[in-house]
PDB file of C-alpha atoms and ligand atoms in Angstrom:
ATOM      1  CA  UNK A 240      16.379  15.978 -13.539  1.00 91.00           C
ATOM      2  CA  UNK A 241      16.132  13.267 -11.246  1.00 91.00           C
ATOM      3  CA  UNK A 242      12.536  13.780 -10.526  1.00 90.00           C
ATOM      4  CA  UNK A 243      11.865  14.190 -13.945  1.00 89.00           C
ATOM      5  CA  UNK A 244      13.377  10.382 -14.335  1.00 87.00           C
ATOM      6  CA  UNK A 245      11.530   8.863 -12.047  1.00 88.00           C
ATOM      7  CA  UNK A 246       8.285  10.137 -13.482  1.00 87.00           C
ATOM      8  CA  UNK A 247       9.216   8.503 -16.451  1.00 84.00           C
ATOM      9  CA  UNK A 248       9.960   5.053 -15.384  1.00 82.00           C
ATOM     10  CA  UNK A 249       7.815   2.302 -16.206  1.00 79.00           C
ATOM     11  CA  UNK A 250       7.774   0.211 -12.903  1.00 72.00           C
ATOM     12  CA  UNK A 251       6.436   0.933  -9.526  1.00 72.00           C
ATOM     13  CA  UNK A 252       7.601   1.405  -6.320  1.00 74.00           C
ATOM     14  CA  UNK A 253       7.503  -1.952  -4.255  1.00 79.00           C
ATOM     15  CA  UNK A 254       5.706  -1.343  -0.927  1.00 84.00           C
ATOM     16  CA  UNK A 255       6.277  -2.945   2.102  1.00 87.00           C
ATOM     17  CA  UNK A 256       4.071  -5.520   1.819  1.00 85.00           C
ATOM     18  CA  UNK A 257       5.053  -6.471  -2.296  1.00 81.00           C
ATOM     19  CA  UNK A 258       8.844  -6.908  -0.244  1.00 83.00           C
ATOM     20  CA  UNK A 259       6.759  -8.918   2.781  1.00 83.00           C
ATOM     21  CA  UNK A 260       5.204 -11.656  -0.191  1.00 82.00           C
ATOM     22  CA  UNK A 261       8.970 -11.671  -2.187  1.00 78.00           C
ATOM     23  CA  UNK A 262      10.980 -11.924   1.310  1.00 83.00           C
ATOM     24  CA  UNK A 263      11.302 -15.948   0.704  1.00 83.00           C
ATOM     25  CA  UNK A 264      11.985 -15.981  -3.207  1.00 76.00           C
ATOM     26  CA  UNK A 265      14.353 -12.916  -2.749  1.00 79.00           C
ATOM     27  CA  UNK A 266      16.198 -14.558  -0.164  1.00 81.00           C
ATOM     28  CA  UNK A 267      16.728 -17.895  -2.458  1.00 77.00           C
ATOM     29  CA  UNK A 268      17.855 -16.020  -5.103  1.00 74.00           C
ATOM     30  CA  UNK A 269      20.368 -13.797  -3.516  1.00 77.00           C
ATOM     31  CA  UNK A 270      22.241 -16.719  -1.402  1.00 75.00           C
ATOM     32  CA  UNK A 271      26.013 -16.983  -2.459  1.00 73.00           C
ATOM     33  CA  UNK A 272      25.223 -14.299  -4.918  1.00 86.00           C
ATOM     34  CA  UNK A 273      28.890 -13.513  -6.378  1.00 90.00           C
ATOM     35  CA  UNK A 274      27.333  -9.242  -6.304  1.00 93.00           C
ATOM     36  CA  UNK A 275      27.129 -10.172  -2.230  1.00 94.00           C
ATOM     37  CA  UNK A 276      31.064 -11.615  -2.780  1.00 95.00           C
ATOM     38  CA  UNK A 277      32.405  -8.462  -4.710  1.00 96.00           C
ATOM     39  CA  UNK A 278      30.530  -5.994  -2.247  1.00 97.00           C
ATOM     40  CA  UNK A 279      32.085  -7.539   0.869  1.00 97.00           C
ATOM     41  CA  UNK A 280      35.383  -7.880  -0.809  1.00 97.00           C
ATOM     42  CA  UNK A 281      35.563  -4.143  -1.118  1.00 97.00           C
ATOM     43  CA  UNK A 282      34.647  -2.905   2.341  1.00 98.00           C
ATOM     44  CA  UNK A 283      37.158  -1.823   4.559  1.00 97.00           C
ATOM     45  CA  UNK A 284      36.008  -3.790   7.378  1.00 97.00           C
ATOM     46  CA  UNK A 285      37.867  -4.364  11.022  1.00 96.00           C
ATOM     47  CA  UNK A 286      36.679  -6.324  13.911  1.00 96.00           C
ATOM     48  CA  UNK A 287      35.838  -3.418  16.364  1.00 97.00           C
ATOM     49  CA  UNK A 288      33.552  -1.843  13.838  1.00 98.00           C
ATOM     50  CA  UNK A 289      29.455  -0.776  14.312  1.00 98.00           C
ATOM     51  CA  UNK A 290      27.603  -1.188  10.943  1.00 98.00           C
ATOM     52  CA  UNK A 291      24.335   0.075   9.853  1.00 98.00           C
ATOM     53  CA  UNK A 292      22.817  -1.674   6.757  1.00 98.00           C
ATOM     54  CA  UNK A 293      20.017   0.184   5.849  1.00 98.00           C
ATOM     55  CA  UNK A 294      17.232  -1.919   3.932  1.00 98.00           C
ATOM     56  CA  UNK A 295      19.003  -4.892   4.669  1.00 97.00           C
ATOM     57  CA  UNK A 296      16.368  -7.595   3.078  1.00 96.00           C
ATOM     58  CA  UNK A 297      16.806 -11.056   4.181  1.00 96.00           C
ATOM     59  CA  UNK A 298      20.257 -10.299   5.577  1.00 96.00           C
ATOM     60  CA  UNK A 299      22.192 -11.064   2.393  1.00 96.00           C
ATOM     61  CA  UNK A 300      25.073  -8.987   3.702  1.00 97.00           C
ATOM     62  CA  UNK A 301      24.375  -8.664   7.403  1.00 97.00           C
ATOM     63  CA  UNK A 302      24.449 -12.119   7.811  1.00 96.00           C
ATOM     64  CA  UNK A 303      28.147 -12.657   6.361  1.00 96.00           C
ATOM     65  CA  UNK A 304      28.959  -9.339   7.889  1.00 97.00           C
ATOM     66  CA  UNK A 305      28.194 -10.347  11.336  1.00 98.00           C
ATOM     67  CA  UNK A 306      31.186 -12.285  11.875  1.00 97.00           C
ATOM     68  CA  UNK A 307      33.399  -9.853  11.053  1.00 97.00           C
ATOM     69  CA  UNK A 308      32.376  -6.812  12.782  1.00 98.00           C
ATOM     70  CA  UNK A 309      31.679  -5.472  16.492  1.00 98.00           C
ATOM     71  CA  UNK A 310      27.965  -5.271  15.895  1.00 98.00           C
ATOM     72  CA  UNK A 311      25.499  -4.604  13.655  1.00 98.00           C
ATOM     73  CA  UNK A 312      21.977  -2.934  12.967  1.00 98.00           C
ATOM     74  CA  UNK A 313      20.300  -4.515  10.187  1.00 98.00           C
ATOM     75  CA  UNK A 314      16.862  -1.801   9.188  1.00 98.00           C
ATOM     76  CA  UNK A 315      14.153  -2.389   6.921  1.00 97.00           C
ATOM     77  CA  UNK A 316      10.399  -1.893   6.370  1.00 96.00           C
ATOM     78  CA  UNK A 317       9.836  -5.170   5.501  1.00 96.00           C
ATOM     79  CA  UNK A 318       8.663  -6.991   8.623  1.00 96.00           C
ATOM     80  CA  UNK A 319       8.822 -10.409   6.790  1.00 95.00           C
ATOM     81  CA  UNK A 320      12.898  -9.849   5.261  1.00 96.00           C
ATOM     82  CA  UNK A 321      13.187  -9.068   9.157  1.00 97.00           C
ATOM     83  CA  UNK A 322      11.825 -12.399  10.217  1.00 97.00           C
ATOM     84  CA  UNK A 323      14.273 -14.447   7.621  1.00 96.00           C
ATOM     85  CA  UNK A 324      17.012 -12.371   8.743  1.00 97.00           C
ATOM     86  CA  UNK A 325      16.511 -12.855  12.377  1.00 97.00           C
ATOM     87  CA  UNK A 326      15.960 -16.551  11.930  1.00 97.00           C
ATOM     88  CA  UNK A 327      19.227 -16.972   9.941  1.00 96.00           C
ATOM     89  CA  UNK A 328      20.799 -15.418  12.596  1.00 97.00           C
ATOM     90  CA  UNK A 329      19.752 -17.600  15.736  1.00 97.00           C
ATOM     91  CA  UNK A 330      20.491 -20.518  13.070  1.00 96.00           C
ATOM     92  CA  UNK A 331      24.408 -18.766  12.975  1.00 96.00           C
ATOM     93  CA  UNK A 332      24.446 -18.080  16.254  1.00 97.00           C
ATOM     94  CA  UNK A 333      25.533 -14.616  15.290  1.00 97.00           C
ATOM     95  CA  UNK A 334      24.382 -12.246  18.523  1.00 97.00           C
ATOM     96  CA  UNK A 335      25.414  -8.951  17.777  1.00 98.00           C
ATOM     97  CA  UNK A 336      22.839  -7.930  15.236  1.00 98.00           C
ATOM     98  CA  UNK A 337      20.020  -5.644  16.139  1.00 98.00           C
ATOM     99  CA  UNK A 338      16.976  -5.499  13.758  1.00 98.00           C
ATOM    100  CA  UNK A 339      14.801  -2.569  13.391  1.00 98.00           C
ATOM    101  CA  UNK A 340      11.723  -1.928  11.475  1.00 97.00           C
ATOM    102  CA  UNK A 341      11.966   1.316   9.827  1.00 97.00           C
ATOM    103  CA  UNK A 342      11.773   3.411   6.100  1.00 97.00           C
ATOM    104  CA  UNK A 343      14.044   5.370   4.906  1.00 97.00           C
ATOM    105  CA  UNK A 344      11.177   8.094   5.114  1.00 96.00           C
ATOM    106  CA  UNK A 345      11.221   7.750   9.147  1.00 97.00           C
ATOM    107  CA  UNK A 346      12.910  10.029  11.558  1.00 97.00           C
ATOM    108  CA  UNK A 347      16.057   8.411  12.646  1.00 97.00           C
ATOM    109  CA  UNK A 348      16.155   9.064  15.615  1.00 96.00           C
ATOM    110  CA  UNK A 349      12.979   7.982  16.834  1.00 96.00           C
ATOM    111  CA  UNK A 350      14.195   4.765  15.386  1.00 96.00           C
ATOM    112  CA  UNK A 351      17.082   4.702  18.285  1.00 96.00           C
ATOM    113  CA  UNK A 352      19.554   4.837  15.580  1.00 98.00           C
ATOM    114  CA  UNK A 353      22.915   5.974  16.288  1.00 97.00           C
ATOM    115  CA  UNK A 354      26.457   6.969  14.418  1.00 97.00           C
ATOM    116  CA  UNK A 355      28.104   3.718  12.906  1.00 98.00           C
ATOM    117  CA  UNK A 356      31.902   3.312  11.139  1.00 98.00           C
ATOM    118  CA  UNK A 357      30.313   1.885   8.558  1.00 98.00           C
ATOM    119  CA  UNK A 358      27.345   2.224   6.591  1.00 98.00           C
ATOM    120  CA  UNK A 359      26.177  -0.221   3.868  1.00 98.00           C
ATOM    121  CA  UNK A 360      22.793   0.674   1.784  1.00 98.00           C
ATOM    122  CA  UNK A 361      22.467  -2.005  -0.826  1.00 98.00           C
ATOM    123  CA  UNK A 362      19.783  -2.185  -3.741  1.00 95.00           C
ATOM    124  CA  UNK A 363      17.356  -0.224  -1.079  1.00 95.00           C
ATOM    125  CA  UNK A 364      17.510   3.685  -2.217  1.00 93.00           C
ATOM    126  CA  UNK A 365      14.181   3.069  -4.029  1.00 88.00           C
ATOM    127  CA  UNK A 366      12.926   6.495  -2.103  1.00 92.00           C
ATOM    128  CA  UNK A 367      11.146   9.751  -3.254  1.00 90.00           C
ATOM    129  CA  UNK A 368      13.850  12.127  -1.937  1.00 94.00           C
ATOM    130  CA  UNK A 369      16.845  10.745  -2.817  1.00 96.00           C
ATOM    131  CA  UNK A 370      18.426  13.929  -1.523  1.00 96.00           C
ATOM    132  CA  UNK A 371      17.027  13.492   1.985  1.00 97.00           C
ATOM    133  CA  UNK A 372      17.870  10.048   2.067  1.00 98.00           C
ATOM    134  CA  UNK A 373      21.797  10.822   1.135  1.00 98.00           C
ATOM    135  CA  UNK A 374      21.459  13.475   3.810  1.00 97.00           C
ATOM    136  CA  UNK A 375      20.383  10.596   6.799  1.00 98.00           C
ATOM    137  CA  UNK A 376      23.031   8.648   5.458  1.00 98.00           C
ATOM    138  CA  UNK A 377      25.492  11.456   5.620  1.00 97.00           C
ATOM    139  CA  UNK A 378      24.394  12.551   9.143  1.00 97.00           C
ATOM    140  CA  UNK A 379      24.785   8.679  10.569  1.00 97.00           C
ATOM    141  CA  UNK A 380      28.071   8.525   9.499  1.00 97.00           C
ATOM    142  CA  UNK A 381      31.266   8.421  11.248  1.00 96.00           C
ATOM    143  CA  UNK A 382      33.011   6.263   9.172  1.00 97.00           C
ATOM    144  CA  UNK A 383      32.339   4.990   5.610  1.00 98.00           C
ATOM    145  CA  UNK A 384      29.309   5.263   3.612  1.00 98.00           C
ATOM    146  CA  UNK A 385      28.822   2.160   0.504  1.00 98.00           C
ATOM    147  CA  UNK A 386      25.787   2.288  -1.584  1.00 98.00           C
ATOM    148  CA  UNK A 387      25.293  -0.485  -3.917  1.00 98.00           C
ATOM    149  CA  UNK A 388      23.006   1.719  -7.099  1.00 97.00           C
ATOM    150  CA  UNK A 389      20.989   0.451  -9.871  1.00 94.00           C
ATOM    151  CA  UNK A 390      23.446   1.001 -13.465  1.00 94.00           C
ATOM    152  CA  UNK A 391      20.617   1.401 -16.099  1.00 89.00           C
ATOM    153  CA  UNK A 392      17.916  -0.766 -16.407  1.00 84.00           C
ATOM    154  CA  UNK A 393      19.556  -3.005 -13.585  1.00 78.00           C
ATOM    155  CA  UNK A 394      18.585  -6.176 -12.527  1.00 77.00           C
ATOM    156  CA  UNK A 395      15.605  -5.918 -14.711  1.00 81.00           C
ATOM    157  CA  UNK A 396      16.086  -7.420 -18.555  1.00 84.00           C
ATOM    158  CA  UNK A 397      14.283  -5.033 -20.787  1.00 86.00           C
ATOM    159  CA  UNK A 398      14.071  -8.118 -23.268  1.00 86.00           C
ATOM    160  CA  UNK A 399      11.386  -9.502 -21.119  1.00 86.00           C
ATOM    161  CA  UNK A 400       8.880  -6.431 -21.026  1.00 88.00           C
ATOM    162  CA  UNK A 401       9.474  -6.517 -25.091  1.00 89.00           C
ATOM    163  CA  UNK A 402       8.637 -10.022 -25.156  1.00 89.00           C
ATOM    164  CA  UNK A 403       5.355  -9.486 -23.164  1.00 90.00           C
ATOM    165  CA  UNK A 404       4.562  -6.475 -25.231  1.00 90.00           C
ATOM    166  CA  UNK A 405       4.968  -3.876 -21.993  1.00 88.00           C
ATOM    167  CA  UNK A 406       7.010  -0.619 -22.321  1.00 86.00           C
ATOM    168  CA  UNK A 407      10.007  -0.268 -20.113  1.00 86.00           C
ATOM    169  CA  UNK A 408      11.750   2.990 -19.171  1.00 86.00           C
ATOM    170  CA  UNK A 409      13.726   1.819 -16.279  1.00 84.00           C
ATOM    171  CA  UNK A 410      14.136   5.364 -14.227  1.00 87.00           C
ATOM    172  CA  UNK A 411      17.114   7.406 -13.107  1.00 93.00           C
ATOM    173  CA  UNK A 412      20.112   5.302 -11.915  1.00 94.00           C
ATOM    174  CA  UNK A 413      23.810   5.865 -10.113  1.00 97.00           C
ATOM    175  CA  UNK A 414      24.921   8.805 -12.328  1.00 97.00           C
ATOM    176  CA  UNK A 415      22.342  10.924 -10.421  1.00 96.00           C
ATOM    177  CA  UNK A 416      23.211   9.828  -7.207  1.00 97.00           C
ATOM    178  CA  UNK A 417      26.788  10.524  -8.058  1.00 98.00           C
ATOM    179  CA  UNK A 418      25.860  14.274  -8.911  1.00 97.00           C
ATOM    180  CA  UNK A 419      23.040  14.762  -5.875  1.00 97.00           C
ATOM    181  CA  UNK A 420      25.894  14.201  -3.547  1.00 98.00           C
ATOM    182  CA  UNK A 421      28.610  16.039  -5.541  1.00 97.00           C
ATOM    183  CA  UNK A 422      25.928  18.503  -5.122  1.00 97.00           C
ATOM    184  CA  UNK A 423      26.218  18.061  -1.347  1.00 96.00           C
ATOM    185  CA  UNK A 424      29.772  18.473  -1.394  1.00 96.00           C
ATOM    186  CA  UNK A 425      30.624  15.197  -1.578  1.00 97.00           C
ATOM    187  CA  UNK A 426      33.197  13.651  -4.085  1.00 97.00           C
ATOM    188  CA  UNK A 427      32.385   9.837  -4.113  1.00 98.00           C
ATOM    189  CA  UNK A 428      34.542   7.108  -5.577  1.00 98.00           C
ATOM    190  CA  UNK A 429      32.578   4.890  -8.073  1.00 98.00           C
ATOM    191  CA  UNK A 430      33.436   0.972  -8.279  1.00 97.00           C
ATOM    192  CA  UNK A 431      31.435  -1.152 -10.553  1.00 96.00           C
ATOM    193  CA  UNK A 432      30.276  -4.920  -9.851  1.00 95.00           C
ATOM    194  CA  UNK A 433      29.840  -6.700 -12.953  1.00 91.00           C
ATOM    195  CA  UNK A 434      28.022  -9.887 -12.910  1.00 87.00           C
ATOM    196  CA  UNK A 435      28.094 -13.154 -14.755  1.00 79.00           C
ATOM    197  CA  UNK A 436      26.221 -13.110 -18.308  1.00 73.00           C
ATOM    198  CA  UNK A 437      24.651 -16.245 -17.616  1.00 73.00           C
ATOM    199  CA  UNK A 438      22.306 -17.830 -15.515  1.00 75.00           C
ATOM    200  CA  UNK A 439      21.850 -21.472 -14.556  1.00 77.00           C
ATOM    201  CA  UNK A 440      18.653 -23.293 -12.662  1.00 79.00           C
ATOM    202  CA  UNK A 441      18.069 -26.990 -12.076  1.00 81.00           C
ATOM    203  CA  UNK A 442      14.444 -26.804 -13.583  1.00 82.00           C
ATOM    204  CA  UNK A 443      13.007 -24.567 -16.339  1.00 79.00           C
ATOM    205  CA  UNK A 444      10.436 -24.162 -13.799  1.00 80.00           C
ATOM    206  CA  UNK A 445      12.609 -22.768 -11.593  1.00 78.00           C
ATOM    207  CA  UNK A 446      14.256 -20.504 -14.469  1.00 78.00           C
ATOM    208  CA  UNK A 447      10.708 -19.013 -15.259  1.00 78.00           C
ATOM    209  CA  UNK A 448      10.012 -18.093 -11.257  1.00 76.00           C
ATOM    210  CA  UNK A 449      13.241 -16.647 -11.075  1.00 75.00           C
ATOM    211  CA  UNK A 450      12.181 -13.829 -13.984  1.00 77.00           C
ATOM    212  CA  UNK A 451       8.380 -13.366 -13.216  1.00 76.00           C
ATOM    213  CA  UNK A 452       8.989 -10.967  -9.951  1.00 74.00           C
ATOM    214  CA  UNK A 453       9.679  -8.649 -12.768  1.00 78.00           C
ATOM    215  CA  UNK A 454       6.318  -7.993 -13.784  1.00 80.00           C
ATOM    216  CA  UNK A 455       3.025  -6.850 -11.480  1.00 75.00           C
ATOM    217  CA  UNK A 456      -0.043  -8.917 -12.210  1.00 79.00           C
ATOM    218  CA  UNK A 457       1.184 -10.943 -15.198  1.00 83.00           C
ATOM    219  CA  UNK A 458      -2.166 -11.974 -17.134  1.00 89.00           C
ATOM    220  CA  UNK A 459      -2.194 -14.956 -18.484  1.00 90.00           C
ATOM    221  CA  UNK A 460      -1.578 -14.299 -21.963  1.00 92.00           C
ATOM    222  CA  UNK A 461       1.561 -11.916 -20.736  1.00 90.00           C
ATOM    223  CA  UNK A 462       2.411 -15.028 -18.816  1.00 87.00           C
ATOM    224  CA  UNK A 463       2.266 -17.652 -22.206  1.00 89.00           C
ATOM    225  CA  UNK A 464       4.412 -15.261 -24.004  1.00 90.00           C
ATOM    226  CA  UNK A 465       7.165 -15.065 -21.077  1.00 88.00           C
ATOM    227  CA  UNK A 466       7.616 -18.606 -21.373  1.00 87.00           C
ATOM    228  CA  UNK A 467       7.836 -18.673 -25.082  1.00 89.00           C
ATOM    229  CA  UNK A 468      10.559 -16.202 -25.049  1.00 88.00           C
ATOM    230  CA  UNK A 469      12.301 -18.297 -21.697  1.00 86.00           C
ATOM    231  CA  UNK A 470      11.399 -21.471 -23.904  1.00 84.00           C
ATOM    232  CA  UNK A 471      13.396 -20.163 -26.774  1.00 85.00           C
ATOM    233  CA  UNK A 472      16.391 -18.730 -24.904  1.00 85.00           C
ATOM    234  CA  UNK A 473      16.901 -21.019 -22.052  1.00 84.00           C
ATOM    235  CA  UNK A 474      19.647 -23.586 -23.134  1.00 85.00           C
ATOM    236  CA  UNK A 475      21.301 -27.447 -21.398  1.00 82.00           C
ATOM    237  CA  UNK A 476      24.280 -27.556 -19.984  1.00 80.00           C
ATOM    238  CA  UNK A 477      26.772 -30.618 -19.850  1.00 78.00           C
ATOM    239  CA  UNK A 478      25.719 -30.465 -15.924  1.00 78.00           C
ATOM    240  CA  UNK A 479      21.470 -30.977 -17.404  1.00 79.00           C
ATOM    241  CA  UNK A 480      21.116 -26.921 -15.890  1.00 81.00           C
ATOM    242  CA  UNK A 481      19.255 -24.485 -17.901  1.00 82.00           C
ATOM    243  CA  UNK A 482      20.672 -22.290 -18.291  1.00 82.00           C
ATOM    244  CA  UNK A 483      20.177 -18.109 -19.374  1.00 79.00           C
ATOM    245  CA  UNK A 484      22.482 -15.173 -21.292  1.00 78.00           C
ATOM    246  CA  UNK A 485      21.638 -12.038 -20.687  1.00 73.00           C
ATOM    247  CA  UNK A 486      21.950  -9.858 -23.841  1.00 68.00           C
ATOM    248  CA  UNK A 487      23.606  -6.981 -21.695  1.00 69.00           C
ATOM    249  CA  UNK A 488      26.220  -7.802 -19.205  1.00 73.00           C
ATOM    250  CA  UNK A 489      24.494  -6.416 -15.946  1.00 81.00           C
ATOM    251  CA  UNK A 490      26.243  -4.644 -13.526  1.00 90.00           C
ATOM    252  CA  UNK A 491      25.771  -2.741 -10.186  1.00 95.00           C
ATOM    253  CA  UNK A 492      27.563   0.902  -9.271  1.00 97.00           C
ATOM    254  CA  UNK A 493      29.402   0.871  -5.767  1.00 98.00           C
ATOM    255  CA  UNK A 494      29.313   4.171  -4.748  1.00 98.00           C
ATOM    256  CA  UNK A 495      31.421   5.120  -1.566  1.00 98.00           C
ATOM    257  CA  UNK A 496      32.967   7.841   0.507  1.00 98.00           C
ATOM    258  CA  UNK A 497      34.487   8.704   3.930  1.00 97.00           C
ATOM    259  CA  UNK A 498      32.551  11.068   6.044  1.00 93.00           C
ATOM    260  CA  UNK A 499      34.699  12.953   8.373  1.00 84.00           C
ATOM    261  CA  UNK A 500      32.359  14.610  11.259  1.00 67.00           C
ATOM    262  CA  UNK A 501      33.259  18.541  10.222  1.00 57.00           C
ATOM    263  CA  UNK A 502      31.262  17.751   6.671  1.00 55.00           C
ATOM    264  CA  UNK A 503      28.377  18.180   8.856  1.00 53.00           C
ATOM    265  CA  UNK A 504      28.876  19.413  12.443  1.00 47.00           C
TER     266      UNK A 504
HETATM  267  C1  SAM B 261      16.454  -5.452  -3.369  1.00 82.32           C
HETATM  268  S1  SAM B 261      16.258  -5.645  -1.637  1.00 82.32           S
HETATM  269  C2  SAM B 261      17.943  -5.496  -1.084  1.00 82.32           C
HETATM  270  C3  SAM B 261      18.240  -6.249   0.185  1.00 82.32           C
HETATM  271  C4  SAM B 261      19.710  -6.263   0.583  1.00 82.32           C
HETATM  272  N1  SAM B 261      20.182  -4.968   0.994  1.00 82.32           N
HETATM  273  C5  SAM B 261      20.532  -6.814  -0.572  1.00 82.32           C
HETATM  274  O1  SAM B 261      21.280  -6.065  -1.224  1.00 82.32           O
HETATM  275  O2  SAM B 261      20.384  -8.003  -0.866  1.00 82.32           O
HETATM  276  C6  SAM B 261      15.593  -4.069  -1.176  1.00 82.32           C
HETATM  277  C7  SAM B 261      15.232  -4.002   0.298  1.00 82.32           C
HETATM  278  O3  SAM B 261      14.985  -2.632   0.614  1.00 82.32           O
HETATM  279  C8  SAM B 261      13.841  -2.574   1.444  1.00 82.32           C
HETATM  280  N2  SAM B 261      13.233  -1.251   1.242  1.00 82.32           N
HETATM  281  C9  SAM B 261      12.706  -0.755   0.089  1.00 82.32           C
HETATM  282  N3  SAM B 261      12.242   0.489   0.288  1.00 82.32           N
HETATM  283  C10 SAM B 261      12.482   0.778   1.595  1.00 82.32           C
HETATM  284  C11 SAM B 261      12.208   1.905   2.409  1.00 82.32           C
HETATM  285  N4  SAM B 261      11.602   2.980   1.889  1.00 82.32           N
HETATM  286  N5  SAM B 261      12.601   1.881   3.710  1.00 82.32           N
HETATM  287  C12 SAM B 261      13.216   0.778   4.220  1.00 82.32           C
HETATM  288  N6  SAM B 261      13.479  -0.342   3.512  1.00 82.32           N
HETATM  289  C13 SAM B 261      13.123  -0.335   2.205  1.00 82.32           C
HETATM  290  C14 SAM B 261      12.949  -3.730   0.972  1.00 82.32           C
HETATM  291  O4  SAM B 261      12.040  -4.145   1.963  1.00 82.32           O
HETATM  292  C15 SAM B 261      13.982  -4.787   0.641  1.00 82.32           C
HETATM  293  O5  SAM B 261      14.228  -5.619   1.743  1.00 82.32           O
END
């Protein structure tokens, strides 16, 4: 069923190099996000902890991590998030993270990676076995396992791909993660982080850049008709932001549980 999903959703999956050209705007975006609040209010962190974070990005949640923790491995494919990450660090003077490039797809354990307490895997599961990849995560584990998973069409607004006249089936989301590792004999515990409605940016220019990593090769009339439909719902605020309501409250599954080392051994 999951398989059968994915063939039917609309957008494709980002390689490398699509994350290497959004490292810098993804980064911006996700600073002081309040989703990168609410995920590290809910870990059950403690300061002699190791911590994977598997397709870590820029280092939204390494980077506040660091402090907290023993050490941590920060993995992506991504050579450019790695290079914002990595220079965020030396500019927090945080020296116990250890970056690695690697896919989800790779073996492990060429990688050189180990067993860690904790285990964070946020927005990154974008994989073709989703089975195998719950499996590595399972088999790194000695601790707790979070997974931050798309909740329907996610942080994509299907209101946009109507506006530009493109179909949008956004794919298979949490609920089949859920089951896959029910299937694996494990019984996760779901958490939901719900985000703010609205959306505010100094500029309309910046409002419009914000929404077009959306779309692949926007043409230009696609492009006029985005910024009509920003145009007519981007509002002023008594601060002079513009500002944006989503028409669905979005919201992001946390999905978590404890492996103890005879679920596997
Ligand atoms: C949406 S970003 C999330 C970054 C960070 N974890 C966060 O929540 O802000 C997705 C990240 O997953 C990485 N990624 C996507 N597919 C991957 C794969 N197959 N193997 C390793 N990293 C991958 C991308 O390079 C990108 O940095």
């Amino acid at each position: 069923m999951w398989q059968e999903a994915r063939r039917r959703k609309t957008w494709q999956r980002k390689t490398s190099e699509d994350w290497n050209k959004r490292a810098a705007g993804f980064a911006r975006r996700h600073k002081n996000s309040v989703y990168v609040k609410e995920f590290l209010n809910r870990l059950p962190l403690s300061a002699g902890m190791s911590v994977l974070d598997m397709g870590c990005g820029p280092g939204t949640l390494t980077i506040p991590l660091a402090p907290k923790v023993r050490e941590i491995t920060a993995v992506d494919f991504s050579p450019g998030m790695l290079e914002i990450l990595t220079a965020k660090a030396a500019e927090g003077n945080l020296n116990n993270i250890t970056t690695r490039q690697g896919a989800w797809e790779d073996d492990w354990q060429a990688l050189g990676l180990g067993r860690y307490d904790l285990i964070i895997a946020s927005r990154s599961l974008a994989v073709d076995d989703l089975k195998g990849a719950l499996d590595k995560l399972r088999r790194a584990a000695r601790g707790w396992v979070f997974i931050g998973d798309r909740v329907g069409s996610g942080p994509f607004d299907p209101a946009m791909f109507a506006a530009i006249g493109r179909p949008f089936h956004p794919g298979p989301d949490y609920i089949y993660t859920i089951n896959i590792l029910y299937q694996m004999g494990i019984h996760a515990r779901l958490d939901f982080i719900d985000l703010p409605p609205a959306h505010s940016y100094k500029t309309r220019e910046e409002a419009i850049s914000s929404w077009a990593w959306m779309f692949h090769d926007l043409t230009a009339t696609e492009n006029d008709k985005l910024n009509r439909h920003l145009s007519e719902r981007l509002t002023k605020n008594n601060h002079g932001h513009w500002c944006l309501r989503d028409e669905v409250c979005p919201s992001w599954a946390l999905i978590s549980w404890r492996q103890t080392t005879h679920q596997h051994d």
